Amino acid sequence: MNSPLVDTHVHVWDPRLMRYPWLDRVPTLDRTVLPGSIDRDAAATAMIFVQAGCRPEQAVTEVRWVAGLDWPELSGIVADVRLDAADLHERVDELVPEPLVVGVRHTFQELPPNAFTTTAHSAGLNVVAAHGLVFDATVRADQLAELATLHASAPSAVLVVDHLGNPPVHAGWQSADADAWRSGMRAVAHEPNAYVKVSGVSYSEKARPFIHEALDAFGFSRAMLGSDFPVTVTGERRWEQVADTFSPTAECVEALRWRTANTVYGVQPRPGRNPE
């Protein structure tokens, strides 16, 4: 398809310049990843960088480094912010003037149960919303109910669930884990300001019912695509093919490929590539 395509979830990093503790556990990814190495077979017309797990005190450094890279498709940056940080106001105030910053992310998936339904996290989410920033949330499947509770405490926040809420594809569609994931996704989708990224899964037949369920829960107008480059191995079909595979109408294809991303992140159309 030759219509515009926004890749809403791309990572780059350079361990020579910043510290990424998680790379110590993933030696296959412990290397420099720059825009020149991004898989461009999808022909994405715009890309959104999502913070790559550097140390929290390096968040602004990461934003400025990414903004200065030779990256023609770069259209937005989702920066690293801890919602419960004591200096949250100062951190957000540093990020807001950066012209490419469209949102922030707090990675919850390594936290224990019931760790982020706190007053501090709720207050932090309201601060993010007040500054007009989108909040990306990366959670485990068993944390989705908590995420719904957090969002209900700050319903004006625009929240994006990364990677389909990490569905338990390995456990199978009929598993108890899948039941819990379905319930959690429906709870998150209940808030009209909640969106979902179809990203971060290997696009196999086992993943198909989970993708269908997420799209049914949120609707195509609240769903978007992301490659999760270079972390996710795409599987039996490429990430950008999800739009054609799962969409019943041309309007749904457009929503997944670029319209939702434009709505959520304010990604600006590029002359000659995106429609007016």
Coordinates of C-alpha atoms in Angstrom, one line a residue:
M1 CA 0.0 0.0 0.0
N2 CA 1.3 3.5 -0.9
S3 CA -0.6 5.4 1.7
P4 CA 1.2 7.1 4.6
L5 CA 2.5 5.0 7.4
V6 CA 3.6 6.1 10.9
D7 CA 5.8 3.8 12.8
T8 CA 4.9 4.8 16.4
H9 CA 7.5 2.8 18.2
V10 CA 11.1 2.9 17.2
H11 CA 14.2 2.7 19.3
V12 CA 17.8 3.8 18.8
W13 CA 20.6 3.8 21.3
D14 CA 24.3 4.3 21.8
P15 CA 25.9 2.6 24.8
R16 CA 29.1 4.6 24.1
L17 CA 27.2 7.8 25.1
M18 CA 24.5 6.7 27.6
R19 CA 24.0 3.8 30.0
Y20 CA 21.2 1.3 29.3
P21 CA 21.1 -1.1 32.2
W22 CA 18.7 -3.5 30.5
L23 CA 21.1 -4.2 27.7
D24 CA 23.3 -6.1 30.2
R25 CA 20.6 -8.8 30.2
V26 CA 20.2 -8.9 26.4
P27 CA 23.6 -9.3 24.9
T28 CA 22.2 -9.7 21.3
L29 CA 21.0 -6.1 21.5
D30 CA 24.0 -4.7 23.4
R31 CA 25.3 -2.7 20.4
T32 CA 25.0 0.7 18.9
V33 CA 21.7 1.2 17.0
L34 CA 21.4 4.3 14.9
P35 CA 18.8 5.5 12.4
G36 CA 20.8 4.2 9.5
S37 CA 20.2 0.6 10.6
I38 CA 16.4 0.9 10.9
D39 CA 14.5 -1.6 8.8
R40 CA 12.9 0.6 6.1
D41 CA 11.2 -2.2 4.1
A42 CA 7.9 -0.9 5.5
A43 CA 8.5 2.5 3.9
A44 CA 7.2 4.4 7.0
T45 CA 6.7 8.0 6.1
A46 CA 7.1 9.1 9.8
M47 CA 8.6 7.5 12.9
I48 CA 8.3 8.2 16.6
F49 CA 11.2 7.5 18.8
V50 CA 10.3 5.9 22.2
Q51 CA 12.8 6.2 25.0
A52 CA 15.2 3.3 25.1
G53 CA 15.8 2.7 28.8
C54 CA 18.7 4.9 29.5
R55 CA 19.3 6.0 33.1
P56 CA 16.6 8.4 34.3
E57 CA 19.0 11.3 34.8
Q58 CA 20.0 11.0 31.1
A59 CA 16.5 11.4 29.8
V60 CA 16.9 15.0 28.5
T61 CA 20.3 14.1 27.1
E62 CA 18.7 11.2 25.2
V63 CA 16.0 13.5 23.8
R64 CA 18.6 16.1 22.6
W65 CA 20.8 13.4 21.2
V66 CA 18.0 11.8 19.2
A67 CA 16.8 15.2 17.9
G68 CA 20.3 15.8 16.6
L69 CA 20.6 12.6 14.6
D70 CA 20.4 12.3 10.8
W71 CA 16.9 10.8 10.8
P72 CA 14.7 12.2 8.1
E73 CA 11.5 10.3 9.2
L74 CA 11.7 11.4 12.8
S75 CA 8.5 13.2 13.7
G76 CA 8.2 12.8 17.4
I77 CA 9.9 11.7 20.6
V78 CA 8.4 9.9 23.6
A79 CA 10.8 10.7 26.5
D80 CA 11.6 8.9 29.7
V81 CA 9.7 10.2 32.8
R82 CA 9.0 8.5 36.1
L83 CA 5.5 9.5 37.2
D84 CA 6.4 9.3 40.9
A85 CA 9.7 11.2 40.6
A86 CA 10.1 13.8 43.4
D87 CA 11.3 16.3 40.8
L88 CA 8.7 15.4 38.2
H89 CA 7.7 19.0 37.6
E90 CA 11.3 20.0 36.9
R91 CA 11.8 17.1 34.5
V92 CA 8.6 17.8 32.5
D93 CA 9.5 21.5 32.4
E94 CA 12.8 20.5 30.8
L95 CA 11.2 18.3 28.2
V96 CA 8.3 20.5 27.1
P97 CA 10.4 23.1 25.3
E98 CA 12.0 20.4 23.2
P99 CA 10.1 20.7 19.9
L100 CA 9.9 17.0 19.0
V101 CA 8.8 15.8 22.4
V102 CA 5.1 14.6 22.0
G103 CA 4.9 12.3 25.1
V104 CA 6.6 10.5 27.9
R105 CA 6.8 6.9 29.0
H106 CA 7.1 5.1 32.3
T107 CA 8.0 1.5 32.0
F108 CA 6.0 -0.4 34.6
Q109 CA 6.6 -4.0 33.5
E110 CA 9.4 -4.7 36.0
L111 CA 7.5 -3.4 39.0
P112 CA 5.7 -5.7 41.5
P113 CA 1.9 -5.9 41.7
N114 CA 0.1 -2.8 42.9
A115 CA 3.2 -0.6 42.6
F116 CA 1.8 2.2 40.5
T117 CA -1.8 2.7 41.7
T118 CA -0.5 5.3 44.2
T119 CA -1.3 8.9 44.9
A120 CA 2.1 9.9 43.6
H121 CA 1.6 8.1 40.2
S122 CA -1.9 9.6 39.9
A123 CA -0.6 13.1 40.6
G124 CA 2.2 12.5 38.1
L125 CA -0.2 11.4 35.4
N126 CA -2.2 14.6 35.9
V127 CA 1.0 16.7 35.6
V128 CA 1.8 15.0 32.3
A129 CA -1.7 15.6 31.1
A130 CA -1.7 19.3 32.2
H131 CA 1.4 19.8 30.0
G132 CA -0.3 18.4 27.0
L133 CA 1.9 15.3 26.7
V134 CA 0.8 11.8 25.8
F135 CA 1.6 9.0 28.3
D136 CA 2.9 5.7 26.9
A137 CA 2.6 2.9 29.4
T138 CA 4.5 -0.4 29.1
V139 CA 2.9 -3.0 31.4
R140 CA 2.7 -6.8 31.8
A141 CA -0.6 -8.4 31.1
D142 CA -1.3 -8.9 34.8
Q143 CA -0.9 -5.1 35.4
L144 CA -3.6 -4.0 32.9
A145 CA -6.2 -3.7 35.6
E146 CA -3.9 -1.5 37.7
L147 CA -3.3 0.7 34.6
A148 CA -7.0 1.1 34.2
T149 CA -7.3 2.2 37.8
L150 CA -4.5 4.7 37.4
H151 CA -6.0 6.2 34.2
A152 CA -9.4 6.5 35.9
S153 CA -7.7 8.7 38.5
A154 CA -6.5 11.1 35.7
P155 CA -9.1 10.6 32.9
S156 CA -8.0 13.7 31.0
A157 CA -4.7 12.1 30.3
V158 CA -4.2 10.6 26.8
L159 CA -2.8 7.1 27.5
V160 CA -1.3 4.7 25.1
V161 CA -0.9 1.0 26.0
D162 CA 2.3 -0.2 24.3
H163 CA 2.7 -3.6 22.7
L164 CA -1.0 -4.7 23.1
G165 CA -0.5 -4.9 26.8
N166 CA 2.0 -7.7 26.4
P167 CA -0.6 -10.5 25.7
P168 CA 0.3 -14.0 26.8
V169 CA 0.5 -15.4 23.3
H170 CA 2.7 -18.2 24.5
A171 CA 0.0 -19.4 26.9
G172 CA -2.7 -19.6 24.2
W173 CA -6.0 -18.0 23.6
Q174 CA -7.9 -20.4 25.8
S175 CA -5.7 -20.0 28.8
A176 CA -6.5 -18.3 32.1
D177 CA -3.7 -15.8 31.4
A178 CA -5.5 -14.8 28.2
D179 CA -8.8 -14.4 30.1
A180 CA -7.0 -12.0 32.5
W181 CA -5.4 -10.1 29.7
R182 CA -8.8 -9.7 27.9
S183 CA -10.4 -8.4 31.1
G184 CA -7.6 -6.0 31.6
M185 CA -7.6 -4.7 28.1
R186 CA -11.4 -4.1 28.2
A187 CA -10.9 -2.2 31.5
V188 CA -8.3 0.1 30.0
A189 CA -10.3 0.6 26.8
H190 CA -13.2 1.8 28.9
E191 CA -11.6 5.2 29.2
P192 CA -12.2 7.1 25.9
N193 CA -8.7 8.7 26.1
A194 CA -7.0 5.3 26.1
Y195 CA -5.3 4.0 22.9
V196 CA -3.4 0.9 22.0
K197 CA -0.3 0.2 19.9
V198 CA -0.4 -3.0 17.8
S199 CA 3.3 -3.6 18.4
G200 CA 5.8 -5.7 20.3
V201 CA 4.4 -9.1 19.3
S202 CA 5.5 -11.7 16.8
Y203 CA 2.8 -11.7 14.2
S204 CA 2.0 -15.4 14.1
E205 CA -1.3 -17.3 13.9
K206 CA -1.2 -17.6 17.7
A207 CA -1.1 -13.8 18.0
R208 CA -4.1 -13.3 15.7
P209 CA -6.9 -13.6 18.3
F210 CA -5.1 -11.3 20.6
I211 CA -4.8 -8.6 17.9
H212 CA -8.5 -9.1 17.0
E213 CA -9.5 -8.7 20.6
A214 CA -7.5 -5.5 21.1
L215 CA -8.9 -3.9 17.9
D216 CA -12.4 -4.9 19.0
A217 CA -11.9 -3.4 22.5
F218 CA -10.4 -0.1 21.4
G219 CA -11.7 0.2 17.9
F220 CA -9.6 1.1 14.9
S221 CA -9.8 4.9 15.6
R222 CA -7.9 4.2 18.9
A223 CA -5.3 1.8 17.5
M224 CA -2.0 2.4 15.7
L225 CA 1.0 0.4 14.5
G226 CA 4.6 0.2 15.7
S227 CA 7.5 -1.9 14.7
D228 CA 9.3 -1.9 18.1
F229 CA 12.6 -1.9 16.1
P230 CA 15.0 -3.5 16.8
V231 CA 13.6 -5.4 19.8
T232 CA 10.7 -7.4 18.3
V233 CA 11.3 -10.1 15.7
T234 CA 8.3 -9.7 13.4
G235 CA 7.3 -13.4 12.9
E236 CA 5.2 -14.8 10.1
R237 CA 4.0 -11.4 8.8
R238 CA 5.5 -8.0 8.9
W239 CA 4.3 -5.4 11.4
E240 CA 2.9 -3.0 8.7
Q241 CA 0.9 -5.8 7.1
V242 CA -1.4 -5.9 10.1
A243 CA -3.4 -3.0 8.8
D244 CA -4.4 -4.8 5.6
T245 CA -4.7 -8.2 7.3
F246 CA -7.1 -7.1 10.1
S247 CA -9.0 -4.1 8.8
P248 CA -12.5 -4.5 7.3
T249 CA -12.5 -1.2 5.5
A250 CA -10.2 1.2 3.8
E251 CA -11.0 3.7 6.6
C252 CA -9.8 1.2 9.2
V253 CA -6.5 0.7 7.3
E254 CA -5.9 4.4 7.3
A255 CA -6.6 4.6 11.0
L256 CA -4.1 2.0 11.8
R257 CA -1.5 3.2 9.4
W258 CA -1.5 6.9 10.2
R259 CA -4.7 8.7 11.3
T260 CA -4.7 7.5 14.9
A261 CA -1.0 8.4 15.3
N262 CA -1.7 11.8 13.9
T263 CA -4.6 12.3 16.3
V264 CA -2.7 11.1 19.3
Y265 CA 0.8 12.4 18.8
G266 CA 0.1 15.3 16.5
V267 CA 2.5 13.9 13.9
Q268 CA 2.7 16.5 11.1
P269 CA 2.0 15.4 7.5
R270 CA 5.1 15.5 5.4
P271 CA 4.9 17.3 2.0
G272 CA 4.5 14.8 -0.9
R273 CA 4.1 11.9 1.4
N274 CA 1.2 12.4 3.8
P275 CA -2.2 13.7 2.7
E276 CA -3.3 17.2 3.4

